[in-house]
PDB file of C-alpha atoms and ligand atoms in Angstrom:
ATOM      1  CA  MET V   7    -196.015  15.938  34.068  1.00  0.00           C
ATOM      2  CA  ARG V   8    -194.117  14.683  37.084  1.00  0.00           C
ATOM      3  CA  ASN V   9    -196.146  13.138  39.868  1.00  0.00           C
ATOM      4  CA  ALA V  10    -195.615  15.457  42.829  1.00  0.00           C
ATOM      5  CA  SER V  11    -196.461  12.785  45.403  1.00  0.00           C
ATOM      6  CA  ILE V  12    -193.373  10.732  44.573  1.00  0.00           C
ATOM      7  CA  HIS V  13    -190.553  11.103  47.060  1.00  0.00           C
ATOM      8  CA  PRO V  14    -187.360  12.351  45.358  1.00  0.00           C
ATOM      9  CA  ARG V  15    -185.440   9.521  46.985  1.00  0.00           C
ATOM     10  CA  THR V  16    -187.707   6.993  45.273  1.00  0.00           C
ATOM     11  CA  LEU V  17    -186.849   8.615  41.946  1.00  0.00           C
ATOM     12  CA  GLY V  18    -183.185   8.358  42.922  1.00  0.00           C
ATOM     13  CA  TYR V  19    -183.566   4.611  43.526  1.00  0.00           C
ATOM     14  CA  LEU V  20    -185.228   4.193  40.136  1.00  0.00           C
ATOM     15  CA  GLY V  21    -182.376   6.022  38.387  1.00  0.00           C
ATOM     16  CA  ARG V  22    -179.673   4.038  40.206  1.00  0.00           C
ATOM     17  CA  ALA V  23    -181.532   0.801  39.513  1.00  0.00           C
ATOM     18  CA  LEU V  24    -181.737   1.598  35.800  1.00  0.00           C
ATOM     19  CA  SER V  25    -177.984   2.281  35.704  1.00  0.00           C
ATOM     20  CA  LEU V  26    -177.293  -1.065  37.401  1.00  0.00           C
ATOM     21  CA  GLU V  27    -179.696  -3.006  35.168  1.00  0.00           C
ATOM     22  CA  TYR V  28    -178.123  -1.546  32.010  1.00  0.00           C
ATOM     23  CA  SER V  29    -174.714  -2.369  33.469  1.00  0.00           C
ATOM     24  CA  ALA V  30    -175.924  -5.936  34.040  1.00  0.00           C
ATOM     25  CA  VAL V  31    -177.131  -6.126  30.422  1.00  0.00           C
ATOM     26  CA  GLN V  32    -173.705  -4.981  29.184  1.00  0.00           C
ATOM     27  CA  GLN V  33    -171.897  -7.353  31.554  1.00  0.00           C
ATOM     28  CA  TYR V  34    -173.906 -10.480  30.680  1.00  0.00           C
ATOM     29  CA  MET V  35    -173.872  -9.700  26.956  1.00  0.00           C
ATOM     30  CA  THR V  36    -170.088  -9.334  27.061  1.00  0.00           C
ATOM     31  CA  GLN V  37    -169.794 -12.575  29.020  1.00  0.00           C
ATOM     32  CA  ALA V  38    -171.956 -14.434  26.505  1.00  0.00           C
ATOM     33  CA  ALA V  39    -169.585 -13.307  23.747  1.00  0.00           C
ATOM     34  CA  LEU V  40    -166.503 -14.239  25.791  1.00  0.00           C
ATOM     35  CA  ALA V  41    -167.907 -17.657  26.696  1.00  0.00           C
ATOM     36  CA  GLU V  42    -168.709 -18.304  23.056  1.00  0.00           C
ATOM     37  CA  ALA V  43    -165.178 -17.302  22.032  1.00  0.00           C
ATOM     38  CA  TRP V  44    -163.860 -19.795  24.610  1.00  0.00           C
ATOM     39  CA  GLY V  45    -166.039 -22.564  23.139  1.00  0.00           C
ATOM     40  CA  LEU V  46    -168.286 -22.725  26.221  1.00  0.00           C
ATOM     41  CA  ARG V  47    -171.596 -22.899  24.398  1.00  0.00           C
ATOM     42  CA  ASP V  48    -173.794 -23.789  27.409  1.00  0.00           C
ATOM     43  CA  ALA V  49    -172.338 -20.967  29.468  1.00  0.00           C
ATOM     44  CA  ALA V  50    -172.841 -18.567  26.555  1.00  0.00           C
ATOM     45  CA  ASP V  51    -176.515 -19.570  26.386  1.00  0.00           C
ATOM     46  CA  ARG V  52    -176.975 -19.030  30.102  1.00  0.00           C
ATOM     47  CA  PHE V  53    -175.382 -15.588  29.924  1.00  0.00           C
ATOM     48  CA  ARG V  54    -177.568 -14.722  26.939  1.00  0.00           C
ATOM     49  CA  HIS V  55    -180.676 -15.760  28.876  1.00  0.00           C
ATOM     50  CA  GLU V  56    -179.521 -13.609  31.791  1.00  0.00           C
ATOM     51  CA  THR V  57    -178.997 -10.661  29.425  1.00  0.00           C
ATOM     52  CA  VAL V  58    -182.645 -10.866  28.361  1.00  0.00           C
ATOM     53  CA  GLU V  59    -183.863 -10.982  31.966  1.00  0.00           C
ATOM     54  CA  GLU V  60    -181.851  -7.889  32.844  1.00  0.00           C
ATOM     55  CA  MET V  61    -183.205  -6.113  29.763  1.00  0.00           C
ATOM     56  CA  GLN V  62    -186.713  -6.918  30.965  1.00  0.00           C
ATOM     57  CA  HIS V  63    -185.853  -5.410  34.352  1.00  0.00           C
ATOM     58  CA  ALA V  64    -184.643  -2.247  32.620  1.00  0.00           C
ATOM     59  CA  GLU V  65    -187.903  -2.174  30.676  1.00  0.00           C
ATOM     60  CA  ARG V  66    -189.953  -2.486  33.874  1.00  0.00           C
ATOM     61  CA  LEU V  67    -188.041   0.435  35.380  1.00  0.00           C
ATOM     62  CA  ILE V  68    -188.507   2.559  32.256  1.00  0.00           C
ATOM     63  CA  LYS V  69    -192.258   1.898  32.245  1.00  0.00           C
ATOM     64  CA  ARG V  70    -192.491   2.783  35.925  1.00  0.00           C
ATOM     65  CA  MET V  71    -190.536   6.011  35.418  1.00  0.00           C
ATOM     66  CA  LEU V  72    -192.707   7.010  32.473  1.00  0.00           C
ATOM     67  CA  GLY V  73    -195.788   6.166  34.545  1.00  0.00           C
ATOM     68  CA  LEU V  74    -194.502   8.544  37.219  1.00  0.00           C
ATOM     69  CA  GLY V  75    -193.904  11.240  34.624  1.00  0.00           C
ATOM     70  CA  VAL V  76    -190.118  11.206  34.728  1.00  0.00           C
ATOM     71  CA  ALA V  77    -187.649  10.600  31.932  1.00  0.00           C
ATOM     72  CA  PRO V  78    -185.558   7.428  32.295  1.00  0.00           C
ATOM     73  CA  ASN V  79    -182.158   8.702  33.361  1.00  0.00           C
ATOM     74  CA  ALA V  80    -179.568   5.974  33.774  1.00  0.00           C
ATOM     75  CA  SER V  81    -176.336   7.859  34.022  1.00  0.00           C
ATOM     76  CA  GLN V  82    -173.568   5.551  35.155  1.00  0.00           C
ATOM     77  CA  LEU V  83    -172.945   2.574  32.933  1.00  0.00           C
ATOM     78  CA  ARG V  84    -170.162   0.426  34.388  1.00  0.00           C
ATOM     79  CA  PRO V  85    -167.551  -1.136  32.173  1.00  0.00           C
ATOM     80  CA  ALA V  86    -167.989  -4.894  31.909  1.00  0.00           C
ATOM     81  CA  GLY V  87    -165.025  -6.576  33.561  1.00  0.00           C
ATOM     82  CA  LEU V  88    -162.847  -8.766  31.390  1.00  0.00           C
ATOM     83  CA  ALA V  89    -161.595 -12.099  32.641  1.00  0.00           C
ATOM     84  CA  TYR V  90    -159.530 -15.150  31.758  1.00  0.00           C
ATOM     85  CA  GLY V  91    -162.017 -17.804  32.773  1.00  0.00           C
ATOM     86  CA  LEU V  92    -165.578 -18.672  33.648  1.00  0.00           C
ATOM     87  CA  VAL V  93    -165.076 -18.591  37.415  1.00  0.00           C
ATOM     88  CA  GLU V  94    -163.732 -15.063  37.239  1.00  0.00           C
ATOM     89  CA  LEU V  95    -166.780 -13.966  35.226  1.00  0.00           C
ATOM     90  CA  LEU V  96    -169.149 -15.562  37.720  1.00  0.00           C
ATOM     91  CA  LEU V  97    -167.419 -13.866  40.641  1.00  0.00           C
ATOM     92  CA  GLN V  98    -167.996 -10.525  38.907  1.00  0.00           C
ATOM     93  CA  ASP V  99    -171.656 -11.477  38.452  1.00  0.00           C
ATOM     94  CA  ALA V 100    -172.020 -12.467  42.087  1.00  0.00           C
ATOM     95  CA  ALA V 101    -170.655  -9.066  43.111  1.00  0.00           C
ATOM     96  CA  LEU V 102    -172.958  -7.159  40.734  1.00  0.00           C
ATOM     97  CA  GLU V 103    -176.045  -9.160  41.733  1.00  0.00           C
ATOM     98  CA  ALA V 104    -175.251  -8.582  45.421  1.00  0.00           C
ATOM     99  CA  GLU V 105    -175.060  -4.851  44.753  1.00  0.00           C
ATOM    100  CA  ILE V 106    -178.403  -4.865  42.940  1.00  0.00           C
ATOM    101  CA  VAL V 107    -179.980  -6.930  45.722  1.00  0.00           C
ATOM    102  CA  ALA V 108    -178.759  -4.403  48.293  1.00  0.00           C
ATOM    103  CA  LEU V 109    -180.198  -1.501  46.272  1.00  0.00           C
ATOM    104  CA  TYR V 110    -183.631  -3.094  45.816  1.00  0.00           C
ATOM    105  CA  ASP V 111    -183.702  -4.111  49.458  1.00  0.00           C
ATOM    106  CA  GLU V 112    -182.954  -0.542  50.541  1.00  0.00           C
ATOM    107  CA  ALA V 113    -185.493   0.889  48.073  1.00  0.00           C
ATOM    108  CA  THR V 114    -188.194  -1.547  49.232  1.00  0.00           C
ATOM    109  CA  ASN V 115    -187.601  -0.723  52.886  1.00  0.00           C
ATOM    110  CA  PHE V 116    -187.563   3.010  52.238  1.00  0.00           C
ATOM    111  CA  CYS V 117    -190.862   2.920  50.323  1.00  0.00           C
ATOM    112  CA  ARG V 118    -192.444   0.807  53.072  1.00  0.00           C
ATOM    113  CA  ARG V 119    -191.265   3.309  55.675  1.00  0.00           C
ATOM    114  CA  ILE V 120    -192.926   6.218  53.873  1.00  0.00           C
ATOM    115  CA  ALA V 121    -196.055   4.090  53.228  1.00  0.00           C
ATOM    116  CA  ASP V 122    -195.573   4.131  49.454  1.00  0.00           C
ATOM    117  CA  THR V 123    -196.980   0.634  49.071  1.00  0.00           C
ATOM    118  CA  GLU V 124    -197.129   0.611  45.293  1.00  0.00           C
ATOM    119  CA  ASN V 125    -193.446   1.376  44.805  1.00  0.00           C
ATOM    120  CA  ALA V 126    -192.493  -0.889  47.717  1.00  0.00           C
ATOM    121  CA  GLU V 127    -194.187  -3.773  45.892  1.00  0.00           C
ATOM    122  CA  PHE V 128    -192.545  -2.776  42.622  1.00  0.00           C
ATOM    123  CA  PHE V 129    -189.046  -2.813  44.149  1.00  0.00           C
ATOM    124  CA  ASN V 130    -189.755  -5.956  46.135  1.00  0.00           C
ATOM    125  CA  ALA V 131    -190.723  -7.891  42.986  1.00  0.00           C
ATOM    126  CA  LEU V 132    -187.394  -6.926  41.411  1.00  0.00           C
ATOM    127  CA  LEU V 133    -185.613  -7.821  44.661  1.00  0.00           C
ATOM    128  CA  GLN V 134    -187.062 -11.348  44.529  1.00  0.00           C
ATOM    129  CA  ASP V 135    -185.845 -11.777  40.919  1.00  0.00           C
ATOM    130  CA  GLU V 136    -182.350 -10.607  41.817  1.00  0.00           C
ATOM    131  CA  LEU V 137    -182.177 -12.867  44.880  1.00  0.00           C
ATOM    132  CA  GLN V 138    -182.981 -15.698  42.496  1.00  0.00           C
ATOM    133  CA  HIS V 139    -180.207 -14.592  40.108  1.00  0.00           C
ATOM    134  CA  ALA V 140    -177.734 -14.356  42.967  1.00  0.00           C
ATOM    135  CA  ALA V 141    -178.678 -17.855  44.174  1.00  0.00           C
ATOM    136  CA  GLU V 142    -178.275 -19.257  40.648  1.00  0.00           C
ATOM    137  CA  ILE V 143    -174.809 -17.727  40.316  1.00  0.00           C
ATOM    138  CA  GLU V 144    -173.815 -19.201  43.706  1.00  0.00           C
ATOM    139  CA  THR V 145    -175.053 -22.638  42.631  1.00  0.00           C
ATOM    140  CA  TRP V 146    -173.198 -22.357  39.336  1.00  0.00           C
ATOM    141  CA  LEU V 147    -169.997 -21.417  41.158  1.00  0.00           C
ATOM    142  CA  GLU V 148    -170.456 -24.326  43.575  1.00  0.00           C
ATOM    143  CA  SER V 149    -170.863 -26.699  40.626  1.00  0.00           C
ATOM    144  CA  LEU V 150    -167.426 -25.489  39.475  1.00  0.00           C
ATOM    145  CA  GLY V 151    -165.983 -26.236  42.899  1.00  0.00           C
ATOM    146  CA  VAL V 152    -165.869 -22.633  44.065  1.00  0.00           C
ATOM    147  CA  ALA V 153    -167.309 -21.800  47.441  1.00  0.00           C
ATOM    148  CA  ARG V 154    -167.550 -18.049  47.389  1.00  0.00           C
ATOM    149  CA  ARG V 155    -167.191 -16.323  50.707  1.00  0.00           C
ATOM    150  CA  THR V 156    -170.354 -14.380  51.415  1.00  0.00           C
ATOM    151  CA  THR V 157    -169.631 -10.879  52.649  1.00  0.00           C
ATOM    152  CA  GLU V 158    -171.043  -9.525  55.870  1.00  0.00           C
ATOM    153  CA  ASP V 159    -173.518  -7.337  53.976  1.00  0.00           C
ATOM    154  CA  GLU V 160    -174.762 -10.169  51.817  1.00  0.00           C
ATOM    155  CA  ARG V 161    -175.215 -12.523  54.762  1.00  0.00           C
ATOM    156  CA  ALA V 162    -178.369 -10.642  55.698  1.00  0.00           C
ATOM    157  CA  TYR V 163    -179.994 -11.760  52.445  1.00  0.00           C
ATOM    158  CA  PHE V 164    -178.946 -15.393  52.020  1.00  0.00           C
TER     159      PHE V 164
HETATM  160 FE1  LIG P  18    -181.901  -7.224  37.008  1.00  0.00          FE
HETATM  161 FE1  LIG P  19    -179.791  -9.933  37.983  1.00  0.00          FE
END
């Protein structure tokens, strides 16, 4: 039975988040396979580790949705982008992580505004994880000599 006290917009954030987390799983899993095919074993391991973390995020969302009495409903799985090199893959990751950060930030702020503390804390915990991912991708890119230009939207977070 669906919990009537949950704001429909909060349910919308959960659904969009699940779509993005599944998309991240597909993207990192694809990148692990590509990196392995290119002989980049360390990179493949890092992408595999990232895949597991994104799966755990999807699991947290599914448990929360079930706890709220709604069926998990990810609906828009993005195609994983293909690339010709590691830097190109990491730039795709930076873009996806920035998008997820923006979503969790918006969801956290919305839940705080409507005094839904429990869901605000839930989204904020995921936000902190994704900020960490985004920072790791930036550091990885920097180690490859790429200084990625932070967009105006992202600048608020880093
Ligand atoms: Fe995630
Ligand atoms: Fe992530």
